[in-house]
Amino acid sequence: MWQLYQFPLCPFSRKVRLLLGEKGEGYELVRESPWDQRDEFLDMNPAGQTPVLVDKVGGLVLIDSAAICDYLEETIERATMLPGTAAHRAEIRRLAVWFDHKFHDEVVRPLMYERMEKRLVHRLSPDAKALREAMRLANSHLDYVDWLLDHRRWMAGPLFSLADLAAAAHISVADYLGGIDWRGHDRTRHWYAGMKSRPSFRPLLSERMEVVGPPDHYDKVDF
Amino acid sequence: MWQLYQFPLCPFSRKVRLLLGEKGEGYELVRESPWDQRDEFLDMNPAGQTPVLVDKVGGLVLIDSAAICDYLEETIERATMLPGTAAHRAEIRRLAVWFDHKFHDEVVRPLMYERMEKRLVHRLSPDAKALREAMRLANSHLDYVDWLLDHRRWMAGPLFSLADLAAAAHISVADYLGGIDWRGHDRTRHWYAGMKSRPSFRPLLSERMEVVGPPDHYDKVDF
Ligand SMILES: N[C@@H](CCC(=O)N[C@@H](CS)C(=O)NCC(=O)O)C(=O)O
Ligand SMILES: N[C@@H](CCC(=O)N[C@@H](CS)C(=O)NCC(=O)O)C(=O)O
């Protein structure tokens, strides 16, 4: 049985959970707060980051969400999330990385820092200016996503893929943290309603992080 | 013929160039300075980052160094840089990501900003404190690399891999920018001397970036 070291709002762990869910692979959650920098966790992952996926029986420790997803894709054939030709896969990976880096660094990370980490770790209040800037960037990035979805059925092309999982993972955390204004983003909202109704997504939507709650619409498929 | 949009000190472009070189694949360099945010470049890559690898004939545009490396691995069988089992590949990817994120964000990016971008774009002098901190982190990260190489022949295990290329790409840029003090890192220095003498590496070592030159030892295999 897989064990996933994570915390409820870690977007990279959410991406891995969505992939495990789509593949119908069972796993157990282990709560890990990377900001605690536990020695045992640092021994396991010198980078000190979640997610880490462990197979105790096989003695396997997988680190980094992209490396974990590649491992799962290579070893579990069913429900491939990297479908198509090598060129299709390159487009899927480009967009997964775009969410993992660009959308994360400019939207999710500042929201997490201001609304979660500051309260939880530093006992400080969020900075209104930083929040406004993250929300402004979220809005402009969703314009790009609207444009993509105007031209294709799914995020990276005609087929459902890892790019949709990465997108849903990051957008869901930003949405939980109140960073998304859905007005004017009907294309993305429609796609996201479809993601929310997938069985792989349901368990994530019902979880809560201590100290910070989501807006009312967060777990509703109609929103 | 491939065209690679890059500039001489972009570590992600260096990683791709090393992979193309190891595979004996020809390519042409196109100089791109991402800080100029050229419209034509943003049309090609909305993330505005180098490297971008283009195949004009096939009309293929590949974005993000990890996606590019995966594409090249999937389509060119010779000289695989992801050798071994799925578990070996996961370890290779973990370390490639460790250099691309951790080592880059904490060492290469601040060195590039302080010593190159500030001079080139903002006409400012580097900040001594930021440089010292980057060099301190470089030193502690090289301790980890020494430890890895004490336990294995190459960066990620018994076989030469993408992890060695990623490591050499980032370390070479940090070294060009004077950020590496090699004293006390004999294990890594020995590995790096081997990397420097590879035919895939030689062309990179002879290139120079305007406004900032490397230290004397930079392109010497014996250093
Ligand atoms: N490249 C990593 C990034 C993981 C990451 O940034 N995780 C965050 C939590 S969402 C973390 O552990 N942050 C603590 C730290 O970076 O020290 C991945 O894709 O797994
Ligand atoms: N994830 C990207 C990162 C590329 C990257 O950060 N490139 C730098 C140059 S070394 C860049 O273009 N920076 C400008 C920017 O981020 O706006 C990759 O692996 O290709």
mmCIF file of C-alpha atoms in Angstrom, chain B residues 3 9 36 51 60 65 70 75 119 142 152 155 172 194 197 203-204 210 217:
data_model
loop_
_atom_site.group_PDB
_atom_site.id
_atom_site.type_symbol
_atom_site.label_atom_id
_atom_site.label_comp_id
_atom_site.label_asym_id
_atom_site.label_seq_id
_atom_site.Cartn_x
_atom_site.Cartn_y
_atom_site.Cartn_z
ATOM 1 C CA GLN B 3 16.941 25.568 -33.322
ATOM 2 C CA LEU B 9 24.404 31.404 -19.189
ATOM 3 C CA ASP B 36 13.672 41.629 -23.228
ATOM 4 C CA PRO B 51 14.980 27.304 -23.540
ATOM 5 C CA LEU B 60 7.248 21.602 -33.599
ATOM 6 C CA SER B 65 13.709 22.019 -20.373
ATOM 7 C CA ASP B 70 11.591 13.880 -22.028
ATOM 8 C CA THR B 75 12.148 10.022 -29.714
ATOM 9 C CA ARG B 119 24.496 44.981 -14.697
ATOM 10 C CA LEU B 142 28.121 20.842 -2.727
ATOM 11 C CA ARG B 152 27.825 6.177 -6.123
ATOM 12 C CA MET B 155 25.114 11.523 -9.549
ATOM 13 C CA SER B 172 28.928 25.399 -14.585
ATOM 14 C CA GLY B 194 35.247 14.345 -15.964
ATOM 15 C CA SER B 197 36.281 16.781 -20.672
ATOM 16 C CA PRO B 203 31.512 24.053 -26.797
ATOM 17 C CA LEU B 204 29.681 25.461 -23.752
ATOM 18 C CA GLU B 210 28.813 40.009 -22.476
ATOM 19 C CA HIS B 217 39.917 28.186 -13.795
#
